[in-house]
PDB file of C-alpha atoms in Angstrom:
ATOM      1  CA  UNK O  14     -11.320 175.846-123.052  1.00 58.00           C
ATOM      2  CA  UNK O  15     -14.812 174.390-123.064  1.00 85.00           C
ATOM      3  CA  UNK O  16     -15.903 170.782-122.386  1.00 94.00           C
ATOM      4  CA  UNK O  17     -16.444 169.142-125.772  1.00 94.00           C
ATOM      5  CA  UNK O  18     -16.952 165.470-124.797  1.00 97.00           C
ATOM      6  CA  UNK O  19     -17.716 163.312-121.763  1.00 98.00           C
ATOM      7  CA  UNK O  20     -16.738 159.659-121.511  1.00 98.00           C
ATOM      8  CA  UNK O  21     -19.126 157.622-119.309  1.00 98.00           C
ATOM      9  CA  UNK O  22     -18.644 154.207-117.777  1.00 98.00           C
ATOM     10  CA  UNK O  23     -21.505 151.733-118.033  1.00 98.00           C
ATOM     11  CA  UNK O  24     -22.362 149.393-115.086  1.00 98.00           C
ATOM     12  CA  UNK O  25     -22.566 151.390-111.854  1.00 98.00           C
ATOM     13  CA  UNK O  26     -22.450 154.738-113.670  1.00 98.00           C
ATOM     14  CA  UNK O  27     -25.177 154.766-116.310  1.00 98.00           C
ATOM     15  CA  UNK O  28     -26.868 151.348-115.918  1.00 98.00           C
ATOM     16  CA  UNK O  29     -27.070 148.634-113.240  1.00 98.00           C
ATOM     17  CA  UNK O  30     -27.431 150.628-110.013  1.00 98.00           C
ATOM     18  CA  UNK O  31     -24.741 149.410-107.607  1.00 97.00           C
ATOM     19  CA  UNK O  32     -23.037 147.386-110.321  1.00 97.00           C
ATOM     20  CA  UNK O  33     -24.427 144.036-109.227  1.00 97.00           C
ATOM     21  CA  UNK O  34     -24.435 142.003-112.457  1.00 97.00           C
ATOM     22  CA  UNK O  35     -20.668 141.364-112.488  1.00 97.00           C
ATOM     23  CA  UNK O  36     -20.425 141.099-108.689  1.00 97.00           C
ATOM     24  CA  UNK O  37     -22.886 138.218-108.543  1.00 96.00           C
ATOM     25  CA  UNK O  38     -21.250 136.466-111.490  1.00 97.00           C
ATOM     26  CA  UNK O  39     -17.737 136.731-110.000  1.00 97.00           C
ATOM     27  CA  UNK O  40     -18.855 135.351-106.645  1.00 97.00           C
ATOM     28  CA  UNK O  41     -20.617 132.389-108.283  1.00 97.00           C
ATOM     29  CA  UNK O  42     -17.549 131.683-110.452  1.00 98.00           C
ATOM     30  CA  UNK O  43     -15.267 131.510-107.427  1.00 98.00           C
ATOM     31  CA  UNK O  44     -17.779 129.452-105.456  1.00 98.00           C
ATOM     32  CA  UNK O  45     -17.793 126.890-108.303  1.00 97.00           C
ATOM     33  CA  UNK O  46     -14.105 126.352-107.378  1.00 97.00           C
ATOM     34  CA  UNK O  47     -14.742 125.990-103.646  1.00 96.00           C
ATOM     35  CA  UNK O  48     -13.978 129.555-102.565  1.00 96.00           C
ATOM     36  CA  UNK O  49     -16.266 132.391-101.511  1.00 97.00           C
ATOM     37  CA  UNK O  50     -14.816 135.878-101.923  1.00 97.00           C
ATOM     38  CA  UNK O  51     -16.033 138.765 -99.797  1.00 97.00           C
ATOM     39  CA  UNK O  52     -17.907 141.656-101.330  1.00 96.00           C
ATOM     40  CA  UNK O  53     -14.876 143.920-100.838  1.00 95.00           C
ATOM     41  CA  UNK O  54     -12.568 141.397-102.537  1.00 97.00           C
ATOM     42  CA  UNK O  55     -14.965 141.097-105.423  1.00 97.00           C
ATOM     43  CA  UNK O  56     -15.483 144.828-105.919  1.00 97.00           C
ATOM     44  CA  UNK O  57     -11.886 146.069-105.424  1.00 96.00           C
ATOM     45  CA  UNK O  58     -10.773 145.501-109.100  1.00 96.00           C
ATOM     46  CA  UNK O  59     -14.145 146.544-110.534  1.00 96.00           C
ATOM     47  CA  UNK O  60     -13.850 148.475-113.793  1.00 96.00           C
ATOM     48  CA  UNK O  61     -10.988 146.342-115.101  1.00 96.00           C
ATOM     49  CA  UNK O  62     -11.343 143.989-118.063  1.00 95.00           C
ATOM     50  CA  UNK O  63     -13.053 140.944-116.590  1.00 96.00           C
ATOM     51  CA  UNK O  64     -10.357 138.280-116.957  1.00 96.00           C
ATOM     52  CA  UNK O  65      -7.850 140.742-115.491  1.00 96.00           C
ATOM     53  CA  UNK O  66     -10.388 141.301-112.694  1.00 97.00           C
ATOM     54  CA  UNK O  67     -10.260 137.580-111.836  1.00 98.00           C
ATOM     55  CA  UNK O  68      -6.439 137.642-111.865  1.00 97.00           C
ATOM     56  CA  UNK O  69      -6.411 140.712-109.600  1.00 97.00           C
ATOM     57  CA  UNK O  70      -8.711 139.036-107.102  1.00 97.00           C
ATOM     58  CA  UNK O  71      -6.397 136.023-106.949  1.00 97.00           C
ATOM     59  CA  UNK O  72      -3.480 138.311-106.165  1.00 96.00           C
ATOM     60  CA  UNK O  73      -5.131 139.224-102.866  1.00 96.00           C
ATOM     61  CA  UNK O  74      -3.473 137.647 -99.858  1.00 96.00           C
ATOM     62  CA  UNK O  75      -6.542 135.926 -98.412  1.00 97.00           C
ATOM     63  CA  UNK O  76      -7.840 134.539-101.683  1.00 97.00           C
ATOM     64  CA  UNK O  77      -4.391 133.370-102.802  1.00 97.00           C
ATOM     65  CA  UNK O  78      -3.916 131.598 -99.480  1.00 97.00           C
ATOM     66  CA  UNK O  79      -7.386 130.100 -99.560  1.00 97.00           C
ATOM     67  CA  UNK O  80      -6.866 128.886-103.128  1.00 97.00           C
ATOM     68  CA  UNK O  81      -3.631 127.151-102.139  1.00 97.00           C
ATOM     69  CA  UNK O  82      -5.250 125.609 -99.094  1.00 96.00           C
ATOM     70  CA  UNK O  83      -8.248 124.375-101.155  1.00 96.00           C
ATOM     71  CA  UNK O  84      -6.423 123.230-104.288  1.00 97.00           C
ATOM     72  CA  UNK O  85      -2.974 122.344-102.941  1.00 97.00           C
ATOM     73  CA  UNK O  86      -1.057 124.863-105.032  1.00 96.00           C
ATOM     74  CA  UNK O  87      -0.928 128.601-105.769  1.00 96.00           C
ATOM     75  CA  UNK O  88      -3.316 129.871-108.467  1.00 96.00           C
ATOM     76  CA  UNK O  89      -2.020 129.629-112.045  1.00 96.00           C
ATOM     77  CA  UNK O  90      -2.973 131.114-115.400  1.00 97.00           C
ATOM     78  CA  UNK O  91      -4.997 127.945-116.054  1.00 97.00           C
ATOM     79  CA  UNK O  92      -6.899 128.569-112.820  1.00 97.00           C
ATOM     80  CA  UNK O  93      -7.633 132.165-113.868  1.00 98.00           C
ATOM     81  CA  UNK O  94      -8.991 130.859-117.157  1.00 97.00           C
ATOM     82  CA  UNK O  95     -11.069 128.233-115.375  1.00 97.00           C
ATOM     83  CA  UNK O  96     -12.687 130.799-113.089  1.00 98.00           C
ATOM     84  CA  UNK O  97     -13.287 133.180-115.999  1.00 97.00           C
ATOM     85  CA  UNK O  98     -14.893 130.340-117.970  1.00 97.00           C
ATOM     86  CA  UNK O  99     -17.496 130.140-115.179  1.00 97.00           C
ATOM     87  CA  UNK O 100     -17.854 133.907-114.897  1.00 97.00           C
ATOM     88  CA  UNK O 101     -18.979 134.489-118.504  1.00 97.00           C
ATOM     89  CA  UNK O 102     -22.018 132.169-118.549  1.00 97.00           C
ATOM     90  CA  UNK O 103     -23.003 133.371-115.070  1.00 97.00           C
ATOM     91  CA  UNK O 104     -22.971 136.961-116.288  1.00 97.00           C
ATOM     92  CA  UNK O 105     -24.721 136.313-119.620  1.00 98.00           C
ATOM     93  CA  UNK O 106     -27.503 134.449-117.768  1.00 97.00           C
ATOM     94  CA  UNK O 107     -28.693 137.640-116.095  1.00 96.00           C
ATOM     95  CA  UNK O 108     -26.947 140.547-117.861  1.00 97.00           C
ATOM     96  CA  UNK O 109     -29.971 141.863-119.720  1.00 97.00           C
ATOM     97  CA  UNK O 110     -31.776 142.200-116.376  1.00 97.00           C
ATOM     98  CA  UNK O 111     -29.179 144.755-115.286  1.00 98.00           C
ATOM     99  CA  UNK O 112     -29.497 147.250-118.103  1.00 98.00           C
ATOM    100  CA  UNK O 113     -31.959 149.763-116.589  1.00 98.00           C
ATOM    101  CA  UNK O 114     -30.564 153.312-116.731  1.00 98.00           C
ATOM    102  CA  UNK O 115     -29.691 154.639-113.270  1.00 98.00           C
ATOM    103  CA  UNK O 116     -32.118 157.356-112.098  1.00 98.00           C
ATOM    104  CA  UNK O 117     -31.039 160.730-113.433  1.00 98.00           C
ATOM    105  CA  UNK O 118     -28.959 159.365-116.340  1.00 98.00           C
ATOM    106  CA  UNK O 119     -31.445 160.042-119.140  1.00 98.00           C
ATOM    107  CA  UNK O 120     -32.072 163.617-118.056  1.00 98.00           C
ATOM    108  CA  UNK O 121     -28.383 164.307-117.429  1.00 98.00           C
ATOM    109  CA  UNK O 122     -27.334 162.971-120.846  1.00 98.00           C
ATOM    110  CA  UNK O 123     -30.086 164.924-122.619  1.00 98.00           C
ATOM    111  CA  UNK O 124     -29.061 168.148-120.930  1.00 97.00           C
ATOM    112  CA  UNK O 125     -25.376 167.596-121.701  1.00 97.00           C
ATOM    113  CA  UNK O 126     -26.169 166.835-125.354  1.00 97.00           C
ATOM    114  CA  UNK O 127     -28.146 170.051-125.385  1.00 97.00           C
ATOM    115  CA  UNK O 128     -24.918 171.850-124.581  1.00 95.00           C
ATOM    116  CA  UNK O 129     -23.410 170.483-127.795  1.00 96.00           C
ATOM    117  CA  UNK O 130     -21.199 168.027-125.930  1.00 97.00           C
ATOM    118  CA  UNK O 131     -20.484 164.578-127.391  1.00 98.00           C
ATOM    119  CA  UNK O 132     -21.160 161.400-125.301  1.00 98.00           C
ATOM    120  CA  UNK O 133     -18.611 158.582-125.377  1.00 98.00           C
ATOM    121  CA  UNK O 134     -18.268 155.493-123.199  1.00 98.00           C
ATOM    122  CA  UNK O 135     -15.764 152.909-122.000  1.00 98.00           C
ATOM    123  CA  UNK O 136     -16.336 149.643-120.109  1.00 98.00           C
ATOM    124  CA  UNK O 137     -14.724 146.612-118.544  1.00 96.00           C
ATOM    125  CA  UNK O 138     -17.179 144.390-120.411  1.00 97.00           C
ATOM    126  CA  UNK O 139     -16.240 142.526-123.604  1.00 96.00           C
ATOM    127  CA  UNK O 140     -17.847 143.361-126.958  1.00 97.00           C
ATOM    128  CA  UNK O 141     -20.053 140.275-126.660  1.00 97.00           C
ATOM    129  CA  UNK O 142     -21.302 141.476-123.286  1.00 97.00           C
ATOM    130  CA  UNK O 143     -21.963 144.929-124.696  1.00 98.00           C
ATOM    131  CA  UNK O 144     -23.902 143.335-127.539  1.00 98.00           C
ATOM    132  CA  UNK O 145     -26.447 142.530-124.783  1.00 98.00           C
ATOM    133  CA  UNK O 146     -26.168 145.731-122.790  1.00 98.00           C
ATOM    134  CA  UNK O 147     -26.135 148.406-125.564  1.00 98.00           C
ATOM    135  CA  UNK O 148     -29.397 147.492-127.349  1.00 98.00           C
ATOM    136  CA  UNK O 149     -31.207 146.780-124.062  1.00 98.00           C
ATOM    137  CA  UNK O 150     -30.166 150.159-122.665  1.00 98.00           C
ATOM    138  CA  UNK O 151     -31.044 151.896-125.920  1.00 98.00           C
ATOM    139  CA  UNK O 152     -34.562 150.412-125.761  1.00 98.00           C
ATOM    140  CA  UNK O 153     -34.861 152.030-122.311  1.00 98.00           C
ATOM    141  CA  UNK O 154     -33.680 155.427-123.547  1.00 98.00           C
ATOM    142  CA  UNK O 155     -29.890 155.460-123.036  1.00 98.00           C
ATOM    143  CA  UNK O 156     -27.538 155.414-126.017  1.00 98.00           C
ATOM    144  CA  UNK O 157     -24.117 157.125-126.057  1.00 98.00           C
ATOM    145  CA  UNK O 158     -22.497 158.241-129.308  1.00 98.00           C
ATOM    146  CA  UNK O 159     -19.616 155.810-128.977  1.00 98.00           C
ATOM    147  CA  UNK O 160     -18.872 152.537-127.142  1.00 98.00           C
ATOM    148  CA  UNK O 161     -15.334 151.226-126.750  1.00 98.00           C
ATOM    149  CA  UNK O 162     -14.419 147.873-125.159  1.00 98.00           C
ATOM    150  CA  UNK O 163     -11.005 146.616-123.968  1.00 97.00           C
ATOM    151  CA  UNK O 164     -10.445 144.308-126.967  1.00 96.00           C
ATOM    152  CA  UNK O 165     -11.092 147.198-129.332  1.00 97.00           C
ATOM    153  CA  UNK O 166      -7.778 148.738-128.195  1.00 97.00           C
ATOM    154  CA  UNK O 167      -5.804 145.758-126.914  1.00 95.00           C
ATOM    155  CA  UNK O 168      -6.137 146.360-123.143  1.00 94.00           C
ATOM    156  CA  UNK O 169      -8.496 147.821-120.634  1.00 95.00           C
ATOM    157  CA  UNK O 170      -8.257 150.045-117.586  1.00 97.00           C
ATOM    158  CA  UNK O 171      -6.206 151.533-116.032  1.00 96.00           C
ATOM    159  CA  UNK O 172      -4.682 152.087-119.457  1.00 97.00           C
ATOM    160  CA  UNK O 173      -5.971 155.163-121.281  1.00 98.00           C
ATOM    161  CA  UNK O 174      -6.484 153.641-124.710  1.00 98.00           C
ATOM    162  CA  UNK O 175     -10.282 153.298-124.610  1.00 98.00           C
ATOM    163  CA  UNK O 176     -10.640 156.997-123.795  1.00 98.00           C
ATOM    164  CA  UNK O 177      -8.304 157.919-126.648  1.00 98.00           C
ATOM    165  CA  UNK O 178     -10.219 155.697-129.089  1.00 98.00           C
ATOM    166  CA  UNK O 179     -13.395 157.564-128.105  1.00 98.00           C
ATOM    167  CA  UNK O 180     -11.683 160.803-129.062  1.00 97.00           C
ATOM    168  CA  UNK O 181     -10.839 159.340-132.443  1.00 97.00           C
ATOM    169  CA  UNK O 182     -14.368 158.101-133.051  1.00 97.00           C
ATOM    170  CA  UNK O 183     -15.984 161.348-131.824  1.00 98.00           C
ATOM    171  CA  UNK O 184     -13.455 163.495-133.706  1.00 97.00           C
ATOM    172  CA  UNK O 185     -12.443 165.386-130.555  1.00 96.00           C
ATOM    173  CA  UNK O 186      -8.930 166.819-130.710  1.00 93.00           C
ATOM    174  CA  UNK O 187      -8.315 168.247-127.221  1.00 92.00           C
ATOM    175  CA  UNK O 188      -8.056 165.830-124.276  1.00 94.00           C
ATOM    176  CA  UNK O 189      -8.140 168.761-121.870  1.00 92.00           C
ATOM    177  CA  UNK O 190     -11.753 169.425-122.876  1.00 94.00           C
ATOM    178  CA  UNK O 191     -12.823 165.853-122.057  1.00 97.00           C
ATOM    179  CA  UNK O 192     -14.409 164.646-118.824  1.00 97.00           C
ATOM    180  CA  UNK O 193     -14.242 160.969-117.782  1.00 98.00           C
ATOM    181  CA  UNK O 194     -17.042 159.876-115.423  1.00 98.00           C
ATOM    182  CA  UNK O 195     -17.095 156.549-113.578  1.00 98.00           C
ATOM    183  CA  UNK O 196     -17.886 154.598-110.438  1.00 98.00           C
ATOM    184  CA  UNK O 197     -14.628 152.780-109.700  1.00 97.00           C
ATOM    185  CA  UNK O 198     -11.000 153.411-108.874  1.00 97.00           C
ATOM    186  CA  UNK O 199     -10.082 151.938-112.271  1.00 97.00           C
ATOM    187  CA  UNK O 200     -12.277 154.538-113.977  1.00 98.00           C
ATOM    188  CA  UNK O 201     -10.371 157.384-112.243  1.00 98.00           C
ATOM    189  CA  UNK O 202      -7.027 155.791-113.111  1.00 98.00           C
ATOM    190  CA  UNK O 203      -8.102 155.422-116.740  1.00 98.00           C
ATOM    191  CA  UNK O 204      -9.127 159.057-117.005  1.00 98.00           C
ATOM    192  CA  UNK O 205      -6.097 160.343-115.166  1.00 97.00           C
ATOM    193  CA  UNK O 206      -3.747 158.314-117.384  1.00 97.00           C
ATOM    194  CA  UNK O 207      -5.569 159.652-120.464  1.00 97.00           C
ATOM    195  CA  UNK O 208      -5.001 163.221-119.352  1.00 96.00           C
ATOM    196  CA  UNK O 209      -8.622 164.309-118.972  1.00 95.00           C
ATOM    197  CA  UNK O 210     -10.763 165.641-116.132  1.00 96.00           C
ATOM    198  CA  UNK O 211     -11.953 162.813-113.879  1.00 97.00           C
ATOM    199  CA  UNK O 212     -15.288 162.662-112.028  1.00 98.00           C
ATOM    200  CA  UNK O 213     -16.376 159.987-109.543  1.00 98.00           C
ATOM    201  CA  UNK O 214     -20.071 159.264-108.939  1.00 98.00           C
ATOM    202  CA  UNK O 215     -21.205 158.132-105.470  1.00 98.00           C
ATOM    203  CA  UNK O 216     -24.801 156.901-105.456  1.00 98.00           C
ATOM    204  CA  UNK O 217     -25.280 153.913-107.745  1.00 98.00           C
ATOM    205  CA  UNK O 218     -21.567 153.181-107.834  1.00 98.00           C
ATOM    206  CA  UNK O 219     -19.659 149.941-107.313  1.00 97.00           C
ATOM    207  CA  UNK O 220     -17.365 151.826-105.005  1.00 97.00           C
ATOM    208  CA  UNK O 221     -20.261 152.646-102.667  1.00 97.00           C
ATOM    209  CA  UNK O 222     -21.600 149.144-103.204  1.00 96.00           C
ATOM    210  CA  UNK O 223     -25.228 149.752-102.194  1.00 97.00           C
ATOM    211  CA  UNK O 224     -28.473 149.085-104.011  1.00 97.00           C
ATOM    212  CA  UNK O 225     -31.047 151.803-104.502  1.00 97.00           C
ATOM    213  CA  UNK O 226     -33.240 150.728-101.556  1.00 97.00           C
ATOM    214  CA  UNK O 227     -30.226 150.720 -99.220  1.00 97.00           C
ATOM    215  CA  UNK O 228     -29.253 154.203-100.302  1.00 97.00           C
ATOM    216  CA  UNK O 229     -32.793 155.496 -99.800  1.00 96.00           C
ATOM    217  CA  UNK O 230     -33.441 153.812 -96.440  1.00 97.00           C
ATOM    218  CA  UNK O 231     -30.051 153.804 -94.696  1.00 97.00           C
ATOM    219  CA  UNK O 232     -29.646 156.213 -91.753  1.00 97.00           C
ATOM    220  CA  UNK O 233     -28.261 159.490 -93.147  1.00 96.00           C
ATOM    221  CA  UNK O 234     -25.223 159.477 -90.884  1.00 98.00           C
ATOM    222  CA  UNK O 235     -24.260 155.940 -91.896  1.00 97.00           C
ATOM    223  CA  UNK O 236     -24.700 156.718 -95.603  1.00 98.00           C
ATOM    224  CA  UNK O 237     -22.622 159.874 -95.227  1.00 98.00           C
ATOM    225  CA  UNK O 238     -19.719 157.928 -93.730  1.00 98.00           C
ATOM    226  CA  UNK O 239     -19.736 155.425 -96.589  1.00 98.00           C
ATOM    227  CA  UNK O 240     -19.911 158.226 -99.136  1.00 98.00           C
ATOM    228  CA  UNK O 241     -16.982 160.027 -97.502  1.00 98.00           C
ATOM    229  CA  UNK O 242     -14.917 156.834 -97.671  1.00 97.00           C
ATOM    230  CA  UNK O 243     -15.770 156.322-101.322  1.00 98.00           C
ATOM    231  CA  UNK O 244     -14.989 159.968-102.118  1.00 98.00           C
ATOM    232  CA  UNK O 245     -11.510 159.617-100.503  1.00 98.00           C
ATOM    233  CA  UNK O 246     -10.835 156.556-102.656  1.00 98.00           C
ATOM    234  CA  UNK O 247     -11.842 158.432-105.799  1.00 98.00           C
ATOM    235  CA  UNK O 248      -9.609 161.386-104.945  1.00 98.00           C
ATOM    236  CA  UNK O 249      -6.652 159.119-104.117  1.00 97.00           C
ATOM    237  CA  UNK O 250      -7.088 157.477-107.549  1.00 97.00           C
ATOM    238  CA  UNK O 251      -6.929 160.812-109.363  1.00 96.00           C
ATOM    239  CA  UNK O 252     -10.488 162.233-109.345  1.00 97.00           C
ATOM    240  CA  UNK O 253     -10.685 165.965-109.831  1.00 96.00           C
ATOM    241  CA  UNK O 254     -14.326 166.070-108.746  1.00 97.00           C
ATOM    242  CA  UNK O 255     -16.771 163.799-106.925  1.00 98.00           C
ATOM    243  CA  UNK O 256     -20.548 164.178-107.299  1.00 98.00           C
ATOM    244  CA  UNK O 257     -23.286 162.655-105.146  1.00 98.00           C
ATOM    245  CA  UNK O 258     -25.158 161.222-108.122  1.00 98.00           C
ATOM    246  CA  UNK O 259     -25.284 161.437-111.901  1.00 98.00           C
ATOM    247  CA  UNK O 260     -28.004 164.139-111.861  1.00 98.00           C
ATOM    248  CA  UNK O 261     -25.374 166.588-110.635  1.00 98.00           C
ATOM    249  CA  UNK O 262     -23.240 166.130-113.759  1.00 98.00           C
ATOM    250  CA  UNK O 263     -24.718 168.827-116.060  1.00 97.00           C
ATOM    251  CA  UNK O 264     -24.196 171.540-113.429  1.00 97.00           C
ATOM    252  CA  UNK O 265     -20.649 170.362-112.878  1.00 96.00           C
ATOM    253  CA  UNK O 266     -19.900 170.388-116.601  1.00 96.00           C
ATOM    254  CA  UNK O 267     -21.214 173.929-116.839  1.00 93.00           C
ATOM    255  CA  UNK O 268     -19.187 175.004-113.772  1.00 92.00           C
ATOM    256  CA  UNK O 269     -15.977 173.467-115.145  1.00 90.00           C
ATOM    257  CA  UNK O 270     -16.380 175.205-118.489  1.00 79.00           C
ATOM    258  CA  UNK O 271     -17.180 178.529-116.797  1.00 70.00           C
ATOM    259  CA  UNK O 272     -14.249 178.340-114.386  1.00 66.00           C
ATOM    260  CA  UNK O 273     -11.787 177.383-117.127  1.00 58.00           C
ATOM    261  CA  UNK O 274     -12.966 180.161-119.442  1.00 46.00           C
ATOM    262  CA  UNK O 275     -12.798 182.636-116.590  1.00 51.00           C
ATOM    263  CA  UNK O 276      -9.253 181.559-115.761  1.00 52.00           C
ATOM    264  CA  UNK O 277      -8.166 181.888-119.405  1.00 40.00           C
ATOM    265  CA  UNK O 278      -9.710 185.350-119.696  1.00 41.00           C
ATOM    266  CA  UNK O 279      -7.997 186.462-116.498  1.00 48.00           C
ATOM    267  CA  UNK O 280      -4.651 185.298-117.885  1.00 41.00           C
TER     268      UNK O 280
END
């Protein structure tokens, strides 16, 4: 077996270092309804389709209690829709500003393409959101071979359908030769459920939750503790490998292919 395709996430993995565009939009949407979520509450469902993300946040004990206290009743489907209706314009107002490729992405993708490996992608963003992100990222040098959004397949992560649609579009027949790379628990669950190899990325990720300056200036011991915590969350969610940053991906791909081929030859 050799790796024949990789499926990359977008925000927090290939663009938008730290995945801040949706975080800021979610917080503003909740604040418009009198509630301020914490950063952890906002990031916990990251990677999911965005309306489902709102619903998941409202399932949290503190936010559900705070909503009832503020609005006099538990949150309803109408409330989820109302929050989401604020989220979308908040996101679109700044989305193009968060389309810079994360350092190391362009080189990593070029090297992986040079191995003859196809580049797919999945996202928690809608098609309309990706209509902003995809051309902006392409103008800056990043353009995968395939982009699949939740509505393209009927549902988003943690379901595996976006990964499988990538395989259809890329004409890849063996899921065991596919690597899913992402920056959230939902990414790992998506890849695990699809049956492919799962890789979590630390620096630049939503799971780590730091911007580039924080990563570069934080005391090494403090950063290491946060990275160890994020790595444990990836592994618990089904990650087979965790890499420090996206620049380590080509070497990992080569190592996976070599180890698998060696194992098959030994058998």
